[in-house]
Structure formats: C-alpha cells, structure tokens
mmCIF file of C-alpha atoms in Angstrom:
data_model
loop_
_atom_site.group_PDB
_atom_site.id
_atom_site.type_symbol
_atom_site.label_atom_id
_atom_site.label_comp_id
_atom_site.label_asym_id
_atom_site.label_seq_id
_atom_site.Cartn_x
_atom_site.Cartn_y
_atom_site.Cartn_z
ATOM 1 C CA UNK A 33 -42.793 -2.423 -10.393
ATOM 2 C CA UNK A 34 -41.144 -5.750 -9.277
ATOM 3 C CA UNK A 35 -38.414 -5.760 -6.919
ATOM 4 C CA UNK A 36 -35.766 -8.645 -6.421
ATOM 5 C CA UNK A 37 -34.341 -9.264 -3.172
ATOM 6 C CA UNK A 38 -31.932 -11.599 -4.844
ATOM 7 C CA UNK A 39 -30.217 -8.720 -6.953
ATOM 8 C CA UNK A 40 -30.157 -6.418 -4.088
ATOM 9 C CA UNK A 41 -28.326 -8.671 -1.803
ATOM 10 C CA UNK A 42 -25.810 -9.719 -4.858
ATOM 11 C CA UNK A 43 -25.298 -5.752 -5.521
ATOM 12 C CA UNK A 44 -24.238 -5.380 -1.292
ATOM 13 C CA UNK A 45 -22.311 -8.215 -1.601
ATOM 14 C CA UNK A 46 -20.630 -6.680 -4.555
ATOM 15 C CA UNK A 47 -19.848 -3.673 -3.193
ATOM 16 C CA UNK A 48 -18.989 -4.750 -0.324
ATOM 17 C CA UNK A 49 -16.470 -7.135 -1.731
ATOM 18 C CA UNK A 50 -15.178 -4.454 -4.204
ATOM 19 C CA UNK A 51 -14.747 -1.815 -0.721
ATOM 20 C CA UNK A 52 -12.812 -4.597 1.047
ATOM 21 C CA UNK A 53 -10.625 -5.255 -1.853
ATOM 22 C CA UNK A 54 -10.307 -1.588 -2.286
ATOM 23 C CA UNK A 55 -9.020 -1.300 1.560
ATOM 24 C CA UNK A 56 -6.616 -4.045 0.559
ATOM 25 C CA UNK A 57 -4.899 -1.760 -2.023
ATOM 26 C CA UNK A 58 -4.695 1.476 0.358
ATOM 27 C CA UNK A 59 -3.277 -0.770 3.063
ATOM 28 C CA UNK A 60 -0.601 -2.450 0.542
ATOM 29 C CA UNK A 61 -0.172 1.117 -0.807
ATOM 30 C CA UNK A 62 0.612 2.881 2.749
ATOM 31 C CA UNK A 63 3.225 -0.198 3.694
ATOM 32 C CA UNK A 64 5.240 0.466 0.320
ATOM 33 C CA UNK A 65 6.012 4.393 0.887
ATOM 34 C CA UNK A 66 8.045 3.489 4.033
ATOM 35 C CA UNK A 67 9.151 0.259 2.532
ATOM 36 C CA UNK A 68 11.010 2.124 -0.458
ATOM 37 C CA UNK A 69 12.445 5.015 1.633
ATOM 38 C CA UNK A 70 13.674 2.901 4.498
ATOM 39 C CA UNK A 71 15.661 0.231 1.808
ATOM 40 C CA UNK A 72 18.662 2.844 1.860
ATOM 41 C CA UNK A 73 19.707 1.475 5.388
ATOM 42 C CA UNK A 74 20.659 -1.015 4.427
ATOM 43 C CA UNK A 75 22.464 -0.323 1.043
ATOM 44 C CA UNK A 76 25.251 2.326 1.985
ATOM 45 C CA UNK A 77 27.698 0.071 1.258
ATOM 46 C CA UNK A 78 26.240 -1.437 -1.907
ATOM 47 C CA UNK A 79 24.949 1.863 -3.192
ATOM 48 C CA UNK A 80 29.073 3.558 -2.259
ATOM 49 C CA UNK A 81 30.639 0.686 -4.379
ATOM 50 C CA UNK A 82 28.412 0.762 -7.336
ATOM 51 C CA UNK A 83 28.638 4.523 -7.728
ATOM 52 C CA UNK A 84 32.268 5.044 -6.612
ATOM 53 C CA UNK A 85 31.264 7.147 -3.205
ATOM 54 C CA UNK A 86 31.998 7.258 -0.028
ATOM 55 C CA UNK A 87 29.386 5.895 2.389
ATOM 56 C CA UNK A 88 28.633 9.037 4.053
ATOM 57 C CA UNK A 89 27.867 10.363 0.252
ATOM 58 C CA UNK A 90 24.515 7.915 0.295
ATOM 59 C CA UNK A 91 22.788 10.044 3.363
ATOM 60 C CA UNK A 92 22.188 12.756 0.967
ATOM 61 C CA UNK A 93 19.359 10.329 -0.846
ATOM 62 C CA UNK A 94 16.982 10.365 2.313
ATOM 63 C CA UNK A 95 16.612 14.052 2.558
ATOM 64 C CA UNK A 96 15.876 13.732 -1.617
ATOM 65 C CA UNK A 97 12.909 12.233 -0.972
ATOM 66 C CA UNK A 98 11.921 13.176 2.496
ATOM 67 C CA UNK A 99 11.749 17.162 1.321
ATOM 68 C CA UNK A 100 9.725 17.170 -2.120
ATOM 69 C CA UNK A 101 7.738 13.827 -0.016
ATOM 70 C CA UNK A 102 6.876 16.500 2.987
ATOM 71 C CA UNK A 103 5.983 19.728 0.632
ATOM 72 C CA UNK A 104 4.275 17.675 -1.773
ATOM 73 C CA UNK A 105 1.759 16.295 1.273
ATOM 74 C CA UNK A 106 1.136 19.848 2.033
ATOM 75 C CA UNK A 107 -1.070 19.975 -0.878
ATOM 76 C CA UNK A 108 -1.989 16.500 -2.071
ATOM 77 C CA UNK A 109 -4.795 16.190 0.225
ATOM 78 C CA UNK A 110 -6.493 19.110 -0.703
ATOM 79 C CA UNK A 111 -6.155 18.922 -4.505
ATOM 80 C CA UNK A 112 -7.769 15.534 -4.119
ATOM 81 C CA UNK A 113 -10.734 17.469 -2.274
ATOM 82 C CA UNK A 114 -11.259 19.515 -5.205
ATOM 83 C CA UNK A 115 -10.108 17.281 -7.662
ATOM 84 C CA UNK A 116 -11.115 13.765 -6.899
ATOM 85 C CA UNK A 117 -8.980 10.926 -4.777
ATOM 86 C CA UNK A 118 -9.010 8.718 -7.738
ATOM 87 C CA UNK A 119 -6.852 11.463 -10.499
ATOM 88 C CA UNK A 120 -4.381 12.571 -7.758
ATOM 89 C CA UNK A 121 -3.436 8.847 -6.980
ATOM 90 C CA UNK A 122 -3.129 8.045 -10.430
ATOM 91 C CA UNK A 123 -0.588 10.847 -11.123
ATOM 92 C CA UNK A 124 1.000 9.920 -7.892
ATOM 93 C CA UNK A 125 1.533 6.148 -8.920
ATOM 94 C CA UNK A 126 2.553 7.366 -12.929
ATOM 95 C CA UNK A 127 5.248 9.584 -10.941
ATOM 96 C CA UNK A 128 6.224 6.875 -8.277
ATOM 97 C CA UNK A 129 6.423 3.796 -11.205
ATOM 98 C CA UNK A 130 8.821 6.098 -13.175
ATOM 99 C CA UNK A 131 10.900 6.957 -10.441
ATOM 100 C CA UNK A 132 11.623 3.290 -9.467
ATOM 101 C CA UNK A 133 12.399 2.572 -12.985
ATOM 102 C CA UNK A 134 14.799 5.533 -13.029
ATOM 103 C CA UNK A 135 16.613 4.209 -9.499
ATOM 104 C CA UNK A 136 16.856 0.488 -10.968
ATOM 105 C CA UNK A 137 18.330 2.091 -14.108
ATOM 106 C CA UNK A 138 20.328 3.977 -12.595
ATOM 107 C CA UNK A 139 24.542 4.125 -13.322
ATOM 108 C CA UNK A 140 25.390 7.185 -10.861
ATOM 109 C CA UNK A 141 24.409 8.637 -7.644
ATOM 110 C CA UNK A 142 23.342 12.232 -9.546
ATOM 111 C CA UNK A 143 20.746 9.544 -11.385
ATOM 112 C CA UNK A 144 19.504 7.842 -8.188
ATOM 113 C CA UNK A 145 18.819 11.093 -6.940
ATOM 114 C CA UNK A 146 16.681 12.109 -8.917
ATOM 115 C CA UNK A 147 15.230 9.348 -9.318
ATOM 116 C CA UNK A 148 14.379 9.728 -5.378
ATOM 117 C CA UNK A 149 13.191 13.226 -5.427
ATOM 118 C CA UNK A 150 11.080 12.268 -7.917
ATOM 119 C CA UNK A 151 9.662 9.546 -5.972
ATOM 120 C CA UNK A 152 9.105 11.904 -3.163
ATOM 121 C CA UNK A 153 6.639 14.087 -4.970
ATOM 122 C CA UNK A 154 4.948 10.843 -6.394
ATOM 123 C CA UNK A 155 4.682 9.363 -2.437
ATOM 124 C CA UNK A 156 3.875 12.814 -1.158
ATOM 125 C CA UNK A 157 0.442 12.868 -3.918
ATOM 126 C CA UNK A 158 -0.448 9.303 -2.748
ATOM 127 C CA UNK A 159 0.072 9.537 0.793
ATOM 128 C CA UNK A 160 -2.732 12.065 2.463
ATOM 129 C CA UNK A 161 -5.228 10.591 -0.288
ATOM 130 C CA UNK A 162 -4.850 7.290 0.617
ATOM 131 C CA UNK A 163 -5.605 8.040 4.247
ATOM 132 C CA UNK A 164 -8.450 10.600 3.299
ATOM 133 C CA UNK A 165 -9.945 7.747 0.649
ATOM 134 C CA UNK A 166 -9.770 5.677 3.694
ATOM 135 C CA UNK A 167 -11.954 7.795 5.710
ATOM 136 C CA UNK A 168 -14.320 8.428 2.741
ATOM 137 C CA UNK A 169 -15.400 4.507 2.655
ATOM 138 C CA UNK A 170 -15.221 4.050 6.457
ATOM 139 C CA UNK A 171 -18.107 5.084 9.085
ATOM 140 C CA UNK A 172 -16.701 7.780 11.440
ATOM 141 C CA UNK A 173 -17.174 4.902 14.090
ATOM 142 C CA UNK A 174 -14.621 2.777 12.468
ATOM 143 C CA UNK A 175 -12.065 5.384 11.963
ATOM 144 C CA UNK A 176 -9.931 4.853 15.180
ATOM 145 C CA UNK A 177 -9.506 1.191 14.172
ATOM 146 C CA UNK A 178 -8.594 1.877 10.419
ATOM 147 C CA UNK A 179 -5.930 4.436 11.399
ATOM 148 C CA UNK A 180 -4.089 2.262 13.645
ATOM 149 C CA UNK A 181 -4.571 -0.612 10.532
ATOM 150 C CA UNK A 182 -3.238 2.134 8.321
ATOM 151 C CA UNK A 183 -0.527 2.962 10.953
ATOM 152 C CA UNK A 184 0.320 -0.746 10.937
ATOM 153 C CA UNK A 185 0.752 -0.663 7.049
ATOM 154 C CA UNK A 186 3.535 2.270 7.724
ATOM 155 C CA UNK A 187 4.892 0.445 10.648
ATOM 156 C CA UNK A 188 5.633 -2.764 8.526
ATOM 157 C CA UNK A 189 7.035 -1.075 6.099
ATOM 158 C CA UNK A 190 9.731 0.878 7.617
ATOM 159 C CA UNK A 191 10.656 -2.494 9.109
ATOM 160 C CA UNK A 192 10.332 -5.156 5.780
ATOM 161 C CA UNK A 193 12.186 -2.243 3.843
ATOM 162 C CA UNK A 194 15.139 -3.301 5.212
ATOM 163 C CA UNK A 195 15.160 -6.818 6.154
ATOM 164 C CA UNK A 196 13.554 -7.563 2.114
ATOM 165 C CA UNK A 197 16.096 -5.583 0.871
ATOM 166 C CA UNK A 198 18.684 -7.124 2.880
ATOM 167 C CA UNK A 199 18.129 -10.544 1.795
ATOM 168 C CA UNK A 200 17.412 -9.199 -2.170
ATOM 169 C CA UNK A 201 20.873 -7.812 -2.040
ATOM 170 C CA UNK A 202 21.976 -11.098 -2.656
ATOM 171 C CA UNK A 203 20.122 -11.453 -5.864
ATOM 172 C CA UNK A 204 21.337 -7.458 -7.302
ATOM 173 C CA UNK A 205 20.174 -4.222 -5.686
ATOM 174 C CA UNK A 206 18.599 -3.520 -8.852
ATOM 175 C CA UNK A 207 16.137 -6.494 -8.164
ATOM 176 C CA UNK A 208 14.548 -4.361 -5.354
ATOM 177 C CA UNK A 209 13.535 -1.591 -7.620
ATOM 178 C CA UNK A 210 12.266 -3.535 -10.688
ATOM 179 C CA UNK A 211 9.512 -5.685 -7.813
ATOM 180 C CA UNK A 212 8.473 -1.938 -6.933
ATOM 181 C CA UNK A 213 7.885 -1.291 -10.120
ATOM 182 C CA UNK A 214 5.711 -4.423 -10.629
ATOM 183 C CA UNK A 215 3.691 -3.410 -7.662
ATOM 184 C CA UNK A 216 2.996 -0.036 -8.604
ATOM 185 C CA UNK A 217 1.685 -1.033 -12.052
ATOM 186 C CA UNK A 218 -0.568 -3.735 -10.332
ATOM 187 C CA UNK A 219 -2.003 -0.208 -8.150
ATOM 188 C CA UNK A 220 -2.162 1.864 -10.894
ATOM 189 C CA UNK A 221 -4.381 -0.837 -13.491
ATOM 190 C CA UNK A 222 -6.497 -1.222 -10.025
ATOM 191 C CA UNK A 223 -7.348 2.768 -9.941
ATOM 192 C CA UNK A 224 -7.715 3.195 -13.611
ATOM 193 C CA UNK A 225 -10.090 -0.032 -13.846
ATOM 194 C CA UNK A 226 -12.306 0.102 -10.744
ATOM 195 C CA UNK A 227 -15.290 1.563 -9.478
ATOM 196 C CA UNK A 228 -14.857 4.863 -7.634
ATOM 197 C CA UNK A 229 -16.277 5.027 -4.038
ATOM 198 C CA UNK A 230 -18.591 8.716 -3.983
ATOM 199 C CA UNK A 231 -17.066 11.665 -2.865
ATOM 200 C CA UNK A 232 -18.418 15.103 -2.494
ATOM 201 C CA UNK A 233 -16.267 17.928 -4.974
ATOM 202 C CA UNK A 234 -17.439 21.490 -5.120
ATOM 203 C CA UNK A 235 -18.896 22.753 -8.463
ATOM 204 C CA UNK A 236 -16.258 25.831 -8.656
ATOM 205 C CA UNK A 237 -12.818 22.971 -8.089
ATOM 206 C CA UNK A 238 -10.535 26.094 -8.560
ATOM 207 C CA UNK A 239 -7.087 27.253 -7.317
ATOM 208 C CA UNK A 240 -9.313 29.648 -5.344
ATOM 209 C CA UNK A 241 -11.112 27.169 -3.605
ATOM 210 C CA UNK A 242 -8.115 24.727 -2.923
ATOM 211 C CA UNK A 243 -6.201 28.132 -1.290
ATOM 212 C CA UNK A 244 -9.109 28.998 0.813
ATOM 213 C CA UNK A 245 -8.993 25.397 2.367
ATOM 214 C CA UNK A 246 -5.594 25.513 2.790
ATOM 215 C CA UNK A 247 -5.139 28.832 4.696
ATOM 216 C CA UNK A 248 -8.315 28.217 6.157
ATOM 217 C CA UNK A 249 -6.494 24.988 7.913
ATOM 218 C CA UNK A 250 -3.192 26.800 8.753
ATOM 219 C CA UNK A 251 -5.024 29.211 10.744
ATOM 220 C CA UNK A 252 -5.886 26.734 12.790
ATOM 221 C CA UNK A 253 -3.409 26.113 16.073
ATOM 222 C CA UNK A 254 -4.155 22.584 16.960
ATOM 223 C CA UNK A 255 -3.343 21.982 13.001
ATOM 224 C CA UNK A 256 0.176 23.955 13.266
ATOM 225 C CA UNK A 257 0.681 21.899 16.523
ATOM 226 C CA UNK A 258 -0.312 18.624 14.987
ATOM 227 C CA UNK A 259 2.262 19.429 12.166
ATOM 228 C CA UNK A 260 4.988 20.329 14.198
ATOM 229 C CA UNK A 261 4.340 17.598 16.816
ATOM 230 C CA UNK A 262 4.378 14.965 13.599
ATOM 231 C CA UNK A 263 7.471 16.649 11.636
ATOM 232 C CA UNK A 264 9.430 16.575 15.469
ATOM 233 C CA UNK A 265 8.180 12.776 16.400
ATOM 234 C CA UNK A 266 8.424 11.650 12.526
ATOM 235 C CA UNK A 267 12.247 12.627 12.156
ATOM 236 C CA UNK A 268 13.523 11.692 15.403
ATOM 237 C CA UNK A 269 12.272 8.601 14.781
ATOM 238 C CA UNK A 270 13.936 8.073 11.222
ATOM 239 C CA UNK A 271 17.091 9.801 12.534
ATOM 240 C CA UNK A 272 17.079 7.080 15.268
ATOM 241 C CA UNK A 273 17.045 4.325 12.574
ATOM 242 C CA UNK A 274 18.990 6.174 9.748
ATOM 243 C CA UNK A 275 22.065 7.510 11.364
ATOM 244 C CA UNK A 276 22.549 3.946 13.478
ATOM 245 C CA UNK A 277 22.345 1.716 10.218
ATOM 246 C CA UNK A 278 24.537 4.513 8.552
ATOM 247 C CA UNK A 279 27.237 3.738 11.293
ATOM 248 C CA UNK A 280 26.494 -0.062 11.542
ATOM 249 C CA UNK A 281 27.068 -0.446 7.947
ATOM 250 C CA UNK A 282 30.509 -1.778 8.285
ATOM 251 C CA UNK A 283 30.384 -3.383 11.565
ATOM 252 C CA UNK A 284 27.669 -5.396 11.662
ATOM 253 C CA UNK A 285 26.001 -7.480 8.663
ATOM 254 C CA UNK A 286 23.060 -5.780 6.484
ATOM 255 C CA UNK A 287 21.159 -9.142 7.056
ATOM 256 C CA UNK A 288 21.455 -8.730 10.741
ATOM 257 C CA UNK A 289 20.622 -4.903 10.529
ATOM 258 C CA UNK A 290 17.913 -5.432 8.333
ATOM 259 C CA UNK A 291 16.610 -8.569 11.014
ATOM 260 C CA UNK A 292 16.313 -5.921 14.143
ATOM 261 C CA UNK A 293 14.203 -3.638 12.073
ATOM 262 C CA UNK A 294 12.024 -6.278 10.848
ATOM 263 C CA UNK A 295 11.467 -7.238 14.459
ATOM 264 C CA UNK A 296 10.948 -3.152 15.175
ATOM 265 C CA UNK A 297 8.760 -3.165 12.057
ATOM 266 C CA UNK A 298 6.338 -5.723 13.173
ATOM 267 C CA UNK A 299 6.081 -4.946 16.888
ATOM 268 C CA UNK A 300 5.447 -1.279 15.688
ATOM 269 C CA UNK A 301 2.760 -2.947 13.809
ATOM 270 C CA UNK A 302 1.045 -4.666 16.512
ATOM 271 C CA UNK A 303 1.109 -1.756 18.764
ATOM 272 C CA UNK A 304 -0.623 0.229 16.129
ATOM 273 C CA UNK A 305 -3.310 -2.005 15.893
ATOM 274 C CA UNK A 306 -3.365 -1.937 19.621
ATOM 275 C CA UNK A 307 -3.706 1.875 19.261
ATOM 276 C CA UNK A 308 -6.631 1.906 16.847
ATOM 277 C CA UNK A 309 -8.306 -0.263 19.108
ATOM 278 C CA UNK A 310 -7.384 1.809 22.366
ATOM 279 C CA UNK A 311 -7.867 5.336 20.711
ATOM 280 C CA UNK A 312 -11.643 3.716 19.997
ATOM 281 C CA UNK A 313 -13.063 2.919 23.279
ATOM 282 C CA UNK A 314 -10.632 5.077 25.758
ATOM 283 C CA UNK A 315 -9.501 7.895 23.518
ATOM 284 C CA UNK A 316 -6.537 9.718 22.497
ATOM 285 C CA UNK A 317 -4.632 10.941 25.760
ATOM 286 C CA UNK A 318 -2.851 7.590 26.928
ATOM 287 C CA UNK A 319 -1.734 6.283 23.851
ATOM 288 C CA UNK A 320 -0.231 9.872 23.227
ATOM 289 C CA UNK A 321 1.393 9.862 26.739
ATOM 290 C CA UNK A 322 2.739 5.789 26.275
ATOM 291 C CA UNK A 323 4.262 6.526 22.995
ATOM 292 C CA UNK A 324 6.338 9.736 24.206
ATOM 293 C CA UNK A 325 7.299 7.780 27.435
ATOM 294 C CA UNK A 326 8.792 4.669 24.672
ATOM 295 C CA UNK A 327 10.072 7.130 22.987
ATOM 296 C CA UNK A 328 12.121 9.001 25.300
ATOM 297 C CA UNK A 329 13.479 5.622 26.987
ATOM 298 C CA UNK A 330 14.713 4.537 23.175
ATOM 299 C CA UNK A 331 16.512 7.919 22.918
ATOM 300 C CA UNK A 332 17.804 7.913 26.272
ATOM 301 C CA UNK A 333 19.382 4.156 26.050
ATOM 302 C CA UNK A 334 20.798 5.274 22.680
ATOM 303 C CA UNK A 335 22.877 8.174 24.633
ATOM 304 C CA UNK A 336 23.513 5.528 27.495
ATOM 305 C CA UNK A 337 25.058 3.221 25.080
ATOM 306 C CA UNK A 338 27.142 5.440 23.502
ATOM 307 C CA UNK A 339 29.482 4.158 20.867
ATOM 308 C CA UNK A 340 27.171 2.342 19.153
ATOM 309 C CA UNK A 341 29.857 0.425 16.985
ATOM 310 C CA UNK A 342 31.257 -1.549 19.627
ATOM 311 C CA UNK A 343 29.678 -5.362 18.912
ATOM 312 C CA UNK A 344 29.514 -6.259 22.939
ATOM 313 C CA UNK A 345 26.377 -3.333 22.692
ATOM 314 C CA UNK A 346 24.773 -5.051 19.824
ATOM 315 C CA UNK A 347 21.870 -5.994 22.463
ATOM 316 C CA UNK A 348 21.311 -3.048 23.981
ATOM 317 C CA UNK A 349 21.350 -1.193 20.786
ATOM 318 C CA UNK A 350 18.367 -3.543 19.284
ATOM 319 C CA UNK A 351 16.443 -3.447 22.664
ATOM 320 C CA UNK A 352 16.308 0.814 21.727
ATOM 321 C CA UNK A 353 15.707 0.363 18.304
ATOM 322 C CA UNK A 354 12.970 -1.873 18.850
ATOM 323 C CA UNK A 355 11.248 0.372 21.568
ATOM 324 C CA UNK A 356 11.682 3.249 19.108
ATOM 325 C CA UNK A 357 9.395 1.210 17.008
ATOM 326 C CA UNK A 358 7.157 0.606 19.385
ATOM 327 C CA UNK A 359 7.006 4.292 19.843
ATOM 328 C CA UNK A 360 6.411 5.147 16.221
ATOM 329 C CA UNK A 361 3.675 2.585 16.274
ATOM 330 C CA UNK A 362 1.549 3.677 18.988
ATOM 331 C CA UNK A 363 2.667 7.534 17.524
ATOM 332 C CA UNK A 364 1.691 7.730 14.221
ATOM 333 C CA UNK A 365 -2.530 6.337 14.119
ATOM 334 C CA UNK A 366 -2.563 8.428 17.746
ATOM 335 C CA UNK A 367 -1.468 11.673 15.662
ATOM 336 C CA UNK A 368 -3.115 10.692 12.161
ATOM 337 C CA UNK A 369 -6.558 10.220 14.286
ATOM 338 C CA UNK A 370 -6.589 13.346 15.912
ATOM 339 C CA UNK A 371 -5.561 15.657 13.413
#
C-alpha cells in the first residue's frame, strides 16, 4: 500500500487551517454576547424617547437578559456534553438571530423585552459551549493562554458595545440590531456547514445522565464557590458600569460615555491576555489577588467621588471605570481557568 507524504501534510494543513478559523468564530462569538448586552448604556435616552418611558424604565431590560442568560448557562454546558457542542450552538444562534430581529423590530418597550429575554436564553446556550468547544480543540497546555484570549473577546466586548453603538446612534438605533443579525447568520451558516472537531458523547445521552452530571458538580464546594465568587465579581462589575452610564445619560454625551468604556474595554483586553499568559507559567493565586486589589480601588474611588454627575469629576470617574476594567480583565480567564 502506497503512502503520500504530500496528501498527509495537505490534510494537517487543512485541518489545521479549518481549527484556526474555527477559533476565529468562538473568539468573534464570545466578544458579541457582551457587545449586545452592554449597548443599553448607552441608549437610555434613545430607547425612553422612542418608546415614550422614562429613563429609569430602560434598567428593567438588563435584568431581562441577565436572568434567563444566567439560568440558561446552568445547563447549556452540560446538554452540549450529552448532546454535542455543534446542535446546542446552533439552537443558541437560531434563538439569538430571532431575538435581534425582534429588538430591531421592535415599536414598544413590552416588545424589546422580550425580545431581550429571549436573547438571554439564546446567549446563555452559546456561552459555556463556546468555552468548552474551546477546550475540546486546545491541548490542556494551551488552555491558560486561550482563556485569557477568550477573556479578551468578553473584555472587548463590554467595551465596543458601547462606544459602536454610540457612534451607530447617529445612523438609527435600529441599525445596531439589524448588523447583529448579519453576524449571527454568518455564525450560524459556519456551524451548519463545517467540519465538527471530535468529541466524546455517552451512548445512553439521557435526561438521566445530564442530571447525574449536574448534581454530581453542585456537590462539589470549590464549584459552589467558583459560582458564587463569579455571580458576586460578575455583577459588581456590570453594576459599576450600568448604574454610572444610567446616571450619566443626561449629563455627559453617549459618544463620550461610550469612548471611556472603549478605553476600559480594550485595557481589560490586554490584561486578559496578560492573565492567560501569567496564569500559564506562575499560576492562578496572583492574578486572583491583583484583580480583587483593582477591583476594590475602582469601587472605593467610585464612593470617594461621590456625586458622580458633577462634570469637574468626569476624570476621576473614568480613571475608576477604567480600573474596574482592568479588574474584570484579569478576573474573568483567572476564574474561567480554574473552575
């Protein structure tokens, strides 16, 4: 039997080519979750006019899509163990696609939110299996560096959500919405049409199994802790950035709002590189203790300031929302690696 050394090497480079563009997706997949939930800080006052509310009325979107987007996560990544990655992101995309359609179509605030809810449960099936598909085409070696890569993704997003949609507001809010749902087609053709990396799936995938993994993982403490430490670190982090756009919404410009959390976004981004890299050759334990320390000092010059309104505390108030970033950046690949 012959054997040609030509084919083989054009097969690697094939697959390799097809994992790399595959890694492209994920990454471009993580940034857009944040992206579209962290948009609404910058549209209260757009959103209030167009649906006749008050300002304050808009906050009630973010916990829309934050709940079902939490519970939803709870399970994702386990179905997908049982099920496959490839059919849980697929239904996760379908849900996600139809959700942005229903927010750029939308004429009321009841409409937008479901349109968010909606888009929580479709985020909340995508997000676990992105990071466990990521793990299933990496070498456990490689891990640390891909999580903070992954973290950088988030990072970038919670920062270009505003400062894109901030400059798109120009064009029509709606605008935003429709370019989502361009993206998540362009995601959806790529799962339905490529090759699927191999995963492992028992040969009884039933709700017995799935349950037994489940509770099997809640008995756990360092998982309970891991939960709590991510669901305590997570929100203070969005509160941070959600309640000060909320009240800078008049004040200040959504252009210049939407510039300080790009800056936050992509420092957040750097340092979660940095992490990935760190968490690889020197572990876990001073990234955790850095992050909590940036943390702390954010929340601490945010109490300092006090009325955040006043314009003569403009710089001080970016200074803490930037090292909040920072924070969430180092934060979120040091907690996603460990747990």
């Amino acid at each position: 039997m012959s054997f040609s050394p030509d084919k083989s090497i054009m097969t690697t480079n094939e697959n390799q080519q097809s994992s790399k563009f595959l890694e492209f997706i994920i990454y471009l997949l993580f940034l857009f979750g944040p992206l579209t939930g962290n948009i609404i800080m910058v549209l209260f006052l757009v959103l209030s006019g167009e649906f006749s509310v008050e300002p304050s009325a808009i906050l009630v979107v973010i916990p829309a899509f934050m709940f079902p987007f939490a519970i939803t996560q709870l399970f994702s990544g386990a179905i997908s163990d049982i099920k496959g990655r490839f059919p849980v992101l697929i239904i996760g995309l379908i849900l996600f696609g139809v959700a942005m359609l229903l927010a750029a179509l939308s004429i009321s605030l009841e409409i937008f939110l479901v349109a968010n809810f909606l888009a929580g449960i479709g985020f909340g099936l995508i997000n676990p299996v992105l990071m466990a598909l990521m793990t299933d085409i990496t070498s456990p070696s490689n891990i640390p560096k891909k999580m903070g890569f992954l973290g950088a993704s988030a990072n970038l997003g919670v920062g270009l959500g505003p400062l894109i949609a901030s400059q798109m507001i120009l064009i029509g809010w709606r605008s935003i919405y429709i370019v989502f749902v361009i993206i998540v087609i362009i995601g959806l053709t790529f799962f339905i049409t490529t090759k699927r990396p191999p995963q492992k799936i028992p040969d009884d995938p039933g709700l017995k199994i799935f349950f037994s993994h489940l509770s099997k993982e809640l008995r756990r403490f360092v998982v309970v802790v891991m939960v709590v430490s991510a669901v305590l670190i997570s929100h203070t982090y969005l509160a941070i950035n959600i309640w000060t756009s909320k009240e800078l919404s008049g004040p200040v410009s959504e252009s210049l709002i939407g510039v300080v959390l790009g800056i936050a976004g992509v420092g957040a981004a750097i340092t979660s590189i940095i992490t990935g890299n760190t968490i690889k050759k020197r572990g876990i334990r001073i990234p955790l203790i850095f992050g909590i320390i940036l943390l702390f000092l954010s929340l601490a010059m945010f109490i300092i300031i006090g009325d955040i309104t006043k314009p003569e505390v403009f710089f001080s108030l970016a200074i803490g929302w930037i090292l909040s970033g920072l924070a969430g950046g180092i934060l979120f690949p040091a907690i996603t690696y460990y747990s």
